[in-house]
Coordinates of C-alpha atoms and ligand atoms in Angstrom, one line a residue:
X1 CA -38.9 32.4 30.0
X2 CA -40.0 35.8 31.2
X3 CA -40.7 34.2 34.6
X4 CA -37.2 32.7 34.8
X5 CA -35.9 36.1 33.7
X6 CA -37.8 37.9 36.4
X7 CA -36.9 35.5 39.2
X8 CA -33.2 35.7 38.1
X9 CA -33.4 39.4 38.1
X10 CA -34.8 39.6 41.6
X11 CA -32.2 37.2 42.9
X12 CA -29.2 38.8 41.2
X13 CA -30.3 42.4 42.0
X14 CA -31.2 41.4 45.6
X15 CA -27.8 39.8 46.2
X16 CA -26.0 42.7 44.6
X17 CA -27.9 45.2 46.8
X18 CA -27.0 43.4 50.0
X19 CA -23.3 44.1 49.3
X20 CA -23.4 47.7 50.7
X21 CA -24.9 46.4 53.9
X22 CA -21.9 44.1 54.3
X23 CA -19.3 46.8 53.4
X24 CA -21.1 49.1 55.8
X25 CA -20.7 46.5 58.6
X26 CA -17.1 46.0 57.7
X27 CA -16.5 49.7 57.9
X28 CA -18.1 49.8 61.3
X29 CA -15.7 47.0 62.4
X30 CA -12.7 49.1 61.5
X31 CA -13.0 51.8 64.0
X32 CA -9.4 53.1 64.2
X33 CA -5.7 52.0 64.3
X34 CA -5.5 48.8 66.4
X35 CA -9.3 48.7 66.8
X36 CA -10.1 46.2 64.0
X37 CA -12.1 43.0 64.6
X38 CA -10.4 40.8 62.0
X39 CA -12.4 37.7 62.7
X40 CA -15.7 39.5 62.1
X41 CA -14.3 41.2 59.0
X42 CA -13.3 37.8 57.5
X43 CA -16.7 36.3 58.1
X44 CA -18.3 39.3 56.5
X45 CA -15.9 39.1 53.5
X46 CA -17.0 35.4 53.0
X47 CA -20.6 36.5 52.9
X48 CA -19.6 39.2 50.5
X49 CA -18.0 36.7 48.1
X50 CA -20.9 34.4 48.2
X51 CA -23.4 37.2 47.4
X52 CA -21.2 38.5 44.6
X53 CA -21.0 35.1 43.0
X54 CA -24.8 34.6 43.3
X55 CA -25.4 38.0 41.8
X56 CA -23.1 37.2 38.9
X57 CA -24.5 33.7 38.1
X58 CA -28.2 34.9 38.2
X59 CA -27.4 38.0 36.1
X60 CA -25.9 35.6 33.5
X61 CA -29.0 33.4 33.5
X62 CA -31.1 36.5 33.2
X63 CA -29.1 37.8 30.2
X64 CA -29.2 34.5 28.4
X65 CA -33.0 34.2 28.9
X66 CA -33.5 37.8 27.7
X67 CA -31.5 37.1 24.6
X68 CA -33.5 34.0 23.9
X69 CA -36.8 35.9 24.3
X70 CA -35.8 38.8 22.1
X71 CA -34.2 36.6 19.4
X72 CA -37.2 34.3 19.5
X73 CA -39.6 37.3 19.0
X74 CA -37.5 38.4 16.0
X75 CA -37.6 34.9 14.6
X76 CA -41.4 34.8 14.9
X77 CA -41.8 38.3 13.4
X78 CA -39.7 37.3 10.4
X79 CA -41.6 34.0 10.0
X80 CA -44.9 35.8 10.2
X81 CA -43.9 38.5 7.8
X82 CA -42.4 36.0 5.4
X83 CA -45.6 34.0 5.6
X84 CA -47.6 37.2 4.8
X85 CA -45.6 37.7 1.7
X86 CA -46.9 34.4 0.4
X87 CA -50.5 35.0 1.4
X88 CA -50.6 38.6 0.1
X89 CA -52.0 39.1 -3.4
X90 CA -49.4 39.8 -6.0
X91 CA -50.6 43.4 -6.0
X92 CA -49.2 44.1 -2.6
X93 CA -45.8 43.0 -3.6
X94 CA -45.9 44.8 -6.9
X95 CA -46.5 48.0 -5.0
X96 CA -43.5 47.7 -2.7
X97 CA -39.8 48.0 -3.8
X98 CA -38.4 44.5 -3.1
X99 CA -35.3 45.7 -1.2
X100 CA -37.5 47.6 1.2
X101 CA -39.4 44.5 2.0
X102 CA -36.1 42.7 2.5
X103 CA -34.9 45.4 4.9
X104 CA -38.1 45.2 6.9
X105 CA -37.8 41.5 7.3
X106 CA -34.1 41.3 8.1
X107 CA -32.8 44.4 9.7
X108 CA -36.0 45.9 11.2
X109 CA -36.7 42.6 12.9
X110 CA -33.2 42.7 14.4
X111 CA -33.8 46.3 15.7
X112 CA -36.9 45.0 17.4
X113 CA -34.9 42.2 19.0
X114 CA -32.2 44.7 20.2
X115 CA -34.9 47.0 21.7
X116 CA -36.6 44.1 23.4
X117 CA -33.3 42.8 24.8
X118 CA -32.6 46.2 26.3
X119 CA -36.1 46.4 27.7
X120 CA -35.9 43.0 29.4
X121 CA -32.2 43.0 30.5
X122 CA -32.2 46.7 31.4
X123 CA -35.6 47.8 32.5
X124 CA -36.5 44.6 34.4
X125 CA -33.5 44.6 36.8
X126 CA -33.8 48.4 36.9
X127 CA -37.3 48.1 38.2
X128 CA -36.3 45.6 40.8
X129 CA -33.4 47.8 41.9
X130 CA -35.6 50.8 42.4
X131 CA -38.0 48.8 44.5
X132 CA -35.4 47.1 46.7
X133 CA -33.2 50.2 47.2
X134 CA -36.3 52.2 48.2
X135 CA -37.1 49.7 51.0
X136 CA -33.5 49.5 52.1
X137 CA -33.1 53.3 52.2
X138 CA -36.3 53.8 54.1
X139 CA -35.0 51.3 56.7
X140 CA -31.7 53.2 57.0
X141 CA -33.0 56.8 57.3
X142 CA -36.6 57.8 56.7
X143 CA -36.2 61.5 55.9
X144 CA -33.3 61.4 53.5
X145 CA -34.8 58.3 51.8
X146 CA -38.1 60.1 51.1
X147 CA -36.1 63.1 49.7
X148 CA -34.2 60.8 47.3
X149 CA -37.3 58.7 46.3
X150 CA -39.4 61.7 45.5
X151 CA -36.9 63.9 43.7
X152 CA -35.1 61.4 41.5
X153 CA -38.0 60.5 39.3
X154 CA -38.3 64.2 38.3
X155 CA -35.0 63.6 36.4
X156 CA -36.9 61.5 34.0
X157 CA -39.1 64.3 32.8
X158 CA -36.5 65.9 30.5
X159 CA -35.7 62.5 29.2
X160 CA -39.3 61.8 28.3
X161 CA -39.6 65.1 26.6
X162 CA -36.6 64.3 24.5
X163 CA -37.7 60.8 23.7
X164 CA -40.9 62.1 22.3
X165 CA -39.0 64.3 19.9
X166 CA -36.6 61.6 18.7
X167 CA -39.3 59.1 17.6
X168 CA -40.0 61.0 14.4
X169 CA -36.3 60.9 13.5
X170 CA -36.0 57.2 14.1
X171 CA -39.0 56.6 11.8
X172 CA -37.3 58.8 9.2
X173 CA -34.1 56.9 9.6
X174 CA -35.7 53.5 9.1
X175 CA -37.7 54.7 6.1
X176 CA -34.5 56.0 4.4
X177 CA -32.8 52.7 5.2
X178 CA -35.6 50.8 3.5
X179 CA -35.3 53.0 0.4
X180 CA -31.6 52.6 0.2
X181 CA -31.8 48.8 0.3
X182 CA -34.5 48.9 -2.3
X183 CA -32.3 51.0 -4.5
X184 CA -29.2 48.9 -4.0
X185 CA -31.0 45.6 -4.7
X186 CA -32.5 47.1 -7.8
X187 CA -29.1 48.3 -9.2
X188 CA -27.4 45.0 -8.3
X189 CA -30.0 43.0 -10.0
X190 CA -29.8 45.2 -13.1
X191 CA -26.1 45.7 -13.2
X192 CA -25.7 45.1 -16.9
X193 CA -28.4 47.7 -17.8
X194 CA -26.8 50.1 -15.4
X195 CA -23.5 49.7 -17.2
X196 CA -25.1 49.8 -20.7
X197 CA -26.9 53.0 -20.0
X198 CA -24.0 54.6 -18.2
X199 CA -26.2 55.1 -15.3
X200 CA -23.5 54.8 -12.7
X201 CA -22.9 58.4 -12.0
X202 CA -26.6 59.3 -11.7
X203 CA -27.1 56.2 -9.5
X204 CA -24.2 57.3 -7.4
X205 CA -25.8 60.8 -7.1
X206 CA -29.1 59.3 -6.1
X207 CA -27.5 57.0 -3.6
X208 CA -25.3 59.8 -2.2
X209 CA -28.4 61.9 -1.6
X210 CA -30.2 59.1 0.2
X211 CA -27.1 58.3 2.2
X212 CA -26.8 61.9 3.2
X213 CA -30.5 61.9 4.3
X214 CA -29.8 58.7 6.3
X215 CA -26.8 60.4 7.9
X216 CA -28.8 63.5 8.8
X217 CA -31.7 61.5 10.2
X218 CA -29.3 59.5 12.2
X219 CA -27.4 62.4 13.5
X220 CA -30.6 64.3 14.4
X221 CA -32.0 61.3 16.2
X222 CA -28.8 60.8 18.1
X223 CA -28.5 64.5 18.8
X224 CA -31.7 64.5 20.8
X225 CA -31.5 61.0 22.2
X226 CA -27.9 61.6 23.5
X227 CA -29.1 64.6 25.5
X228 CA -31.4 62.3 27.5
X229 CA -28.7 60.6 29.5
X230 CA -26.5 63.6 30.4
X231 CA -29.5 65.6 31.6
X232 CA -30.7 62.9 33.9
X233 CA -27.2 62.3 35.1
X234 CA -26.8 66.0 35.9
X235 CA -30.0 66.1 38.0
X236 CA -29.0 62.9 39.8
X237 CA -25.6 64.2 40.5
X238 CA -27.1 67.2 42.4
X239 CA -29.4 64.9 44.3
X240 CA -26.4 62.7 45.2
X241 CA -24.4 65.6 46.5
X242 CA -27.4 66.7 48.7
X243 CA -27.7 63.2 50.1
X244 CA -24.0 63.2 50.9
X245 CA -24.2 66.4 52.8
X246 CA -27.4 65.6 54.8
X247 CA -26.0 62.1 55.5
X248 CA -22.7 63.4 56.7
X249 CA -24.5 65.9 59.0
X250 CA -26.7 63.0 60.4
X251 CA -23.6 60.9 60.9
X252 CA -21.8 63.7 62.8
X253 CA -24.9 64.1 65.0
X254 CA -24.8 60.4 65.7
X255 CA -28.1 59.4 64.0
X256 CA -26.3 57.3 61.4
X257 CA -23.1 55.2 61.7
X258 CA -20.4 55.8 59.1
X259 CA -21.1 52.3 57.8
X260 CA -24.8 53.0 57.4
X261 CA -24.0 56.3 55.6
X262 CA -21.7 54.5 53.2
X263 CA -24.5 51.9 52.5
X264 CA -27.0 54.7 52.1
X265 CA -24.8 56.5 49.6
X266 CA -24.4 53.3 47.7
X267 CA -28.2 52.8 47.6
X268 CA -28.8 56.4 46.5
X269 CA -26.4 55.8 43.6
X270 CA -28.0 52.5 42.7
X271 CA -31.5 54.0 43.0
X272 CA -30.8 56.7 40.5
X273 CA -29.0 54.5 38.0
X274 CA -32.1 52.9 36.5
X275 CA -33.4 56.4 35.9
X276 CA -30.2 57.3 34.0
X277 CA -30.1 54.1 32.0
X278 CA -33.9 54.0 31.6
X279 CA -33.6 57.1 29.3
X280 CA -31.1 55.2 27.1
X281 CA -33.3 52.1 27.0
X282 CA -36.2 54.3 26.2
X283 CA -34.4 55.5 23.1
X284 CA -33.6 52.0 22.0
X285 CA -37.3 51.1 22.6
X286 CA -38.3 53.9 20.4
X287 CA -36.1 52.7 17.6
X288 CA -37.5 49.2 18.1
X289 CA -41.1 50.6 18.0
X290 CA -40.5 52.3 14.7
X291 CA -39.0 49.1 13.3
X292 CA -41.9 47.1 14.6
X293 CA -44.4 49.4 12.8
X294 CA -42.5 48.7 9.6
X295 CA -42.6 45.0 10.0
X296 CA -46.3 45.1 10.9
X297 CA -47.0 47.1 7.8
X298 CA -46.0 43.9 6.0
X299 CA -47.7 41.5 8.4
X300 CA -50.9 43.6 8.0
X301 CA -50.9 43.3 4.3
X302 CA -54.4 42.1 3.4
X303 CA -54.2 38.4 2.6
X304 CA -55.4 37.2 -0.7
X305 CA -59.2 36.8 -0.4
X306 CA -60.0 33.3 0.9
X307 CA -61.3 30.7 -1.5
X308 CA -65.0 31.0 -2.0
X309 CA -67.0 28.8 0.3
X310 CA -67.5 25.5 -1.5
X311 CA -64.7 26.1 -3.9
X312 CA -63.8 22.9 -5.6
X313 CA -60.4 21.2 -5.4
X314 CA -60.0 20.5 -9.1
X315 CA -57.2 18.1 -9.8
X316 CA -57.6 17.7 -13.5
X317 CA -59.5 19.2 -16.3
X318 CA -60.2 18.8 -19.9
X319 CA -58.9 22.3 -20.7
X320 CA -61.9 24.2 -22.0
X321 CA -61.5 27.8 -21.1
X322 CA -64.0 30.6 -21.7
X323 CA -63.9 34.3 -21.0
X324 CA -67.1 36.3 -20.8
X325 CA -66.9 40.1 -21.1
X326 CA -63.8 40.3 -18.9
X327 CA -62.6 43.7 -17.9
X328 CA -59.8 44.6 -15.5
X329 CA -57.7 47.5 -14.3
X330 CA -54.7 47.6 -11.9
X331 CA -55.5 51.2 -11.0
X332 CA -59.3 51.6 -11.1
X333 CA -59.1 54.7 -13.2
X334 CA -57.0 53.3 -16.0
X335 CA -58.6 50.3 -17.7
X336 CA -56.2 47.6 -18.9
X337 CA -58.4 44.9 -20.3
X338 CA -61.8 45.8 -21.7
X339 CA -64.6 43.4 -22.5
X340 CA -62.6 40.3 -23.6
X341 CA -64.7 37.3 -24.6
X342 CA -63.3 34.1 -25.9
X343 CA -64.0 30.4 -26.1
X344 CA -61.1 28.0 -26.1
X345 CA -61.8 24.3 -26.8
X346 CA -59.9 21.5 -25.4
X347 CA -56.3 21.3 -26.7
X348 CA -56.6 24.5 -28.7
X349 CA -53.7 26.8 -29.0
X350 CA -54.5 30.5 -28.5
X351 CA -51.8 32.9 -29.6
X352 CA -51.9 36.4 -28.3
X353 CA -50.0 39.2 -30.1
X354 CA -50.0 42.9 -29.8
X355 CA -47.7 45.8 -29.0
X356 CA -46.0 46.0 -25.6
X357 CA -48.4 47.2 -22.9
X358 CA -51.5 46.0 -24.7
X359 CA -52.4 43.7 -21.8
X360 CA -51.1 40.2 -22.9
X361 CA -49.4 39.4 -19.6
X362 CA -52.3 40.9 -17.7
X363 CA -54.6 38.4 -19.5
X364 CA -52.3 35.5 -18.3
X365 CA -52.4 37.0 -14.7
X366 CA -56.2 36.8 -14.8
X367 CA -56.2 33.2 -16.1
X368 CA -53.9 32.3 -13.1
X369 CA -56.0 34.4 -10.8
X370 CA -53.0 36.4 -9.7
X371 CA -55.6 39.1 -10.0
X372 CA -59.4 38.8 -10.1
X373 CA -61.3 40.3 -13.0
X374 CA -63.3 43.4 -12.2
X375 CA -66.1 42.4 -14.5
X376 CA -67.0 39.3 -16.4
X377 CA -66.1 35.8 -15.7
X378 CA -63.4 33.3 -16.6
X379 CA -64.3 29.6 -16.5
X380 CA -62.5 26.3 -16.9
X381 CA -64.5 23.3 -18.0
X382 CA -67.6 25.4 -17.5
X383 CA -66.8 26.2 -13.9
X384 CA -66.1 29.8 -12.9
X385 CA -62.5 30.0 -11.7
X386 CA -63.8 32.0 -8.7
X387 CA -65.3 28.7 -7.6
X388 CA -62.1 26.7 -7.9
X389 CA -59.5 26.7 -5.1
X390 CA -56.7 29.0 -6.1
X391 CA -53.9 26.5 -5.5
X392 CA -55.7 23.8 -7.5
X393 CA -56.4 26.2 -10.4
X394 CA -52.7 27.2 -10.6
X395 CA -51.7 23.6 -10.7
X396 CA -53.8 23.1 -13.7
X397 CA -51.5 25.5 -15.6
X398 CA -47.8 25.1 -16.5
X399 CA -46.2 28.5 -16.9
X400 CA -43.1 29.3 -18.9
X401 CA -42.1 33.0 -18.8
X402 CA -39.5 35.1 -20.5
X403 CA -37.1 35.0 -17.6
X404 CA -36.9 31.5 -16.2
X405 CA -36.7 31.3 -12.5
X406 CA -33.7 29.1 -11.6
X407 CA -33.1 28.7 -8.0
X408 CA -29.7 28.1 -6.4
X409 CA -29.6 24.4 -6.3
X410 CA -28.8 21.3 -8.4
X411 CA -30.2 20.9 -11.9
X412 CA -32.2 18.0 -10.6
X413 CA -33.8 20.0 -7.8
X414 CA -34.6 22.7 -10.2
X415 CA -36.4 20.4 -12.6
X416 CA -38.3 18.7 -9.7
X417 CA -39.3 22.0 -8.3
X418 CA -43.0 21.6 -8.6
X419 CA -42.9 17.9 -7.8
X420 CA -40.2 17.2 -5.1
X421 CA -41.3 13.6 -5.0
X422 CA -40.4 12.8 -8.6
X423 CA -38.1 9.9 -9.2
X424 CA -34.8 10.2 -11.1
X425 CA -36.3 8.3 -14.1
X426 CA -39.2 10.8 -14.3
X427 CA -36.8 13.7 -14.1
X428 CA -34.6 12.4 -16.9
X429 CA -37.6 11.6 -19.0
X430 CA -38.8 15.2 -18.6
X431 CA -35.4 16.5 -19.4
X432 CA -35.2 14.4 -22.5
X433 CA -38.7 15.6 -23.6
X434 CA -37.5 19.2 -23.1
X435 CA -34.3 18.6 -25.1
X436 CA -32.3 19.5 -22.0
X437 CA -30.9 16.0 -21.3
X438 CA -27.9 16.3 -23.6
X439 CA -26.6 19.6 -22.3
X440 CA -27.2 18.5 -18.7
X441 CA -25.1 15.4 -19.3
X442 CA -22.4 17.8 -20.6
X443 CA -22.3 19.7 -17.3
X444 CA -19.5 18.8 -14.9
X445 CA -21.7 16.7 -12.5
X446 CA -24.7 16.1 -14.8
X447 CA -28.0 16.3 -12.9
X448 CA -26.1 17.0 -9.6
X449 CA -24.4 20.1 -10.9
X450 CA -25.0 23.1 -8.7
X451 CA -26.4 26.1 -10.5
X452 CA -25.3 29.1 -8.5
X453 CA -25.5 32.5 -10.3
X454 CA -27.2 34.0 -13.2
X455 CA -24.3 33.2 -15.5
X456 CA -23.7 29.5 -15.0
X457 CA -26.2 28.6 -17.7
X458 CA -27.2 30.4 -20.9
X459 CA -30.7 31.9 -21.1
X460 CA -31.7 29.1 -23.5
X461 CA -30.4 26.4 -21.2
X462 CA -32.3 27.9 -18.3
X463 CA -35.4 28.0 -20.4
X464 CA -35.0 24.3 -21.3
X465 CA -34.8 23.5 -17.6
X466 CA -38.0 25.4 -16.9
X467 CA -39.6 23.6 -19.8
X468 CA -38.5 20.3 -18.3
X469 CA -40.0 21.4 -15.1
X470 CA -43.4 21.8 -16.8
X471 CA -43.0 18.4 -18.6
X472 CA -42.5 16.8 -15.2
X473 CA -45.5 18.5 -13.7
X474 CA -47.8 17.4 -16.6
X475 CA -50.3 20.3 -16.2
X476 CA -53.5 20.2 -18.2
X477 CA -52.9 23.6 -19.7
X478 CA -50.1 26.0 -20.6
X479 CA -49.3 29.6 -20.4
X480 CA -46.2 30.7 -22.4
X481 CA -45.4 34.4 -22.1
X482 CA -42.6 35.3 -24.5
X483 CA -40.9 32.1 -23.6
X484 CA -38.5 32.4 -26.5
X485 CA -37.8 36.1 -26.3
X486 CA -34.6 36.1 -24.4
X487 CA -32.9 33.2 -26.0
X488 CA -30.0 33.0 -28.4
X489 CA -30.7 31.7 -31.8
X490 CA -28.7 28.5 -31.3
X491 CA -30.9 27.2 -28.5
X492 CA -34.0 28.8 -29.9
X493 CA -34.7 26.0 -32.3
X494 CA -34.4 23.5 -29.5
X495 CA -36.7 25.5 -27.2
X496 CA -39.2 25.9 -30.0
X497 CA -39.3 22.3 -30.6
X498 CA -39.6 21.3 -27.0
X499 CA -42.4 23.8 -26.5
X500 CA -44.2 22.4 -29.5
X501 CA -44.0 18.9 -27.9
X502 CA -45.2 20.3 -24.6
X503 CA -48.2 22.0 -26.2
X504 CA -49.2 18.8 -28.0
X505 CA -52.8 18.0 -26.8
X506 CA -52.8 20.7 -24.2
X507 CA -54.9 23.9 -24.2
X508 CA -52.2 26.6 -24.5
X509 CA -52.0 30.3 -24.4
X510 CA -49.0 31.7 -26.1
X511 CA -47.6 35.2 -26.2
X512 CA -44.9 35.5 -28.8
X513 CA -43.2 38.4 -30.5
X514 CA -41.9 36.4 -33.5
X515 CA -45.1 35.8 -35.4
X516 CA -43.5 33.0 -37.4
X517 CA -43.7 30.8 -34.3
X518 CA -47.5 31.0 -33.9
X519 CA -48.6 30.5 -37.5
X520 CA -50.1 27.1 -36.6
X521 CA -52.2 28.4 -33.7
X522 CA -55.9 27.5 -33.6
X523 CA -56.8 31.1 -33.0
X524 CA -54.8 34.3 -32.9
X525 CA -55.9 37.2 -30.8
X526 CA -54.5 40.6 -31.8
X527 CA -54.6 42.9 -28.8
X528 CA -54.3 46.7 -28.7
X529 CA -54.8 48.9 -25.7
X530 CA -56.6 46.2 -23.7
X531 CA -59.0 45.2 -26.5
X532 CA -59.1 42.3 -28.9
X533 CA -59.1 44.1 -32.2
X534 CA -58.7 41.1 -34.5
X535 CA -59.3 37.4 -34.0
X536 CA -58.9 34.4 -36.3
X537 CA -56.4 32.0 -37.8
X538 CA -53.2 33.1 -39.4
X539 CA -54.8 32.8 -42.9
X540 CA -57.9 34.7 -42.0
X541 CA -56.0 37.5 -40.4
X542 CA -53.6 37.8 -43.3
X543 CA -56.6 38.1 -45.6
X544 CA -58.1 40.8 -43.4
X545 CA -54.8 42.8 -43.9
X546 CA -55.2 44.6 -40.6
X547 CA -52.7 45.1 -37.8
X548 CA -51.7 41.5 -37.8
X549 CA -51.2 41.5 -41.5
X550 CA -49.0 44.6 -41.3
X551 CA -47.0 43.2 -38.3
X552 CA -46.5 39.9 -40.0
X553 CA -45.3 41.4 -43.3
X554 CA -43.0 43.8 -41.6
X555 CA -41.3 40.9 -39.7
X556 CA -41.3 38.8 -42.8
X557 CA -39.6 41.5 -44.8
X558 CA -37.1 42.3 -42.0
X559 CA -36.2 38.6 -42.0
X560 CA -35.4 38.8 -45.7
Ligands
LIG1 N1 -48.6 45.5 -11.6 C1 -49.1 46.4 -12.4 N2 -49.6 47.6 -11.8 C2 -50.1 48.6 -12.6 N3 -50.2 48.6 -13.9 C3 -49.6 47.5 -14.5 C4 -49.1 46.4 -13.8 N4 -48.7 45.5 -14.7 C5 -48.9 46.0 -15.9 N5 -49.5 47.2 -15.8 C6 -50.0 48.0 -16.9 O1 -51.0 47.3 -17.7 C7 -50.8 47.5 -19.0 C8 -50.7 46.1 -19.7 O2 -49.5 45.5 -19.3 P1 -49.1 44.0 -19.7 O3 -50.2 43.2 -19.6 O4 -47.8 43.7 -19.0 O5 -48.7 44.2 -21.3 P2 -48.0 43.3 -22.3 O6 -47.7 42.0 -21.6 O7 -49.0 43.2 -23.4 O8 -46.8 44.0 -22.7 C9 -49.6 48.4 -19.2 O9 -50.1 49.7 -19.5 C10 -48.9 48.3 -17.9 O10 -48.3 49.5 -17.7
LIG2 MG1 -45.9 41.0 -21.2

């Protein structure tokens, strides 16, 4: 495509630059009143028209190709960056505000495309123009040509100086833009909390401050970059005037014809143009470069470490899980889990309780290998999970979280999310098992109802759908992290019951706040500040009368 672009640029620029030769000849055919060779003029005008048409057509081809190249590059960048989001460990995403990542992928990629378009469609023909006009001017008048050729490039020096200063401001501008999108997406996602905490005014103030910074960075960048073009133009204007005077003197002394002088002036003008515009293109390129750096920051995220050599592709397991002295920290100086050991036999139900921040979700993250333990080992069926392919390991588990993830799509698509090949019978069977079938049948289009926004289903109904999803996938083990926490009491009983069915015969890890729901668990772990401080069955723990006993009694009394 670049080749087509280059060839088209040469043809269109070449044809365009031959026009002054023809107008020069026409002028020389019009010597004075009654001294006009009309036949010659008409032939020349025909050539003129043909050249003009050629120039136009090839310029069009060049522009279309340039657009295709730049849009294609943006497409590839987005694809690569999006791919890197999937390959990156959860950690990388956790550390970046989501709106910022979005802005890098969408708007920064577009800035790169714009810059590239300018570079190809502006700089390429500019380069050809400079080369061709140089040759043509040298042919017309050696001395004046050398003057123009040598002096004009000097006009680019101030532009370069300016461009170097603007780069920083463009970087600042893009960074602020990323921050603003992060802030907006955060507030939009949490609109209800914003309203509930009367956060609007403070949010507005923060946003206004960022907006102001964006404005300033933008104005500063433009302040400098806008100087570039006028300065080069100014220098070139002086050069042009000098050429006109020298040329006129040569014409008077008969060295040049009037027609050649007119052609020469046209070339001098064409020759300086790329230098003027080059400055503007350079600014665009700088903005593009700054944007490119931001996208590459995402593309260069370290990928999740590859599966260990010889990692097995486990498709099924009995469900024996054991943890040996597992310790872990997100930030290496602040331990989160400390020395956790546990043996879970097939089909056992492990309940994990403890105050917020005690590390319950973190434990689940390690089981799923969203993060790797710093010390110790987790194994499934006696095999260290580091020796199991990540994808395979994750398929062994079904996960139900506090906030169910419902995608925009039909109910049916949402249930079949982990198994797109499932038949309608299987989907209905799973929905029935999850107690979701009857409410789905009550929806306007049953299984084909489109779920759009957050509010088209209640939290409980959404949870039933995510449970149906797990029923369909039939994983060997389950991770339930506060699966019933955000549910209204009316659906809670349904959800409880379908979870109970789901857990039947499956090794399960359950985090629950309402202790009444985990009484029957095979073992209850009581966590506090990353350690298991009590461990046993409901009865044993009550007898110990420790933290669990106190928590249970307080909930029980509140319930009364
Ligand atoms: N992605 C993370 N990066 C850094 N620290 C985290 C991250 N997730 C959780 N933490 C910290 O780890 C501790 C345990 O969190 P978590 O496992 O979510 O607790 P729980 O689920 O028991 O409420 C908390 O102090 C929390 O601040
Ligand atoms: Mg949690």
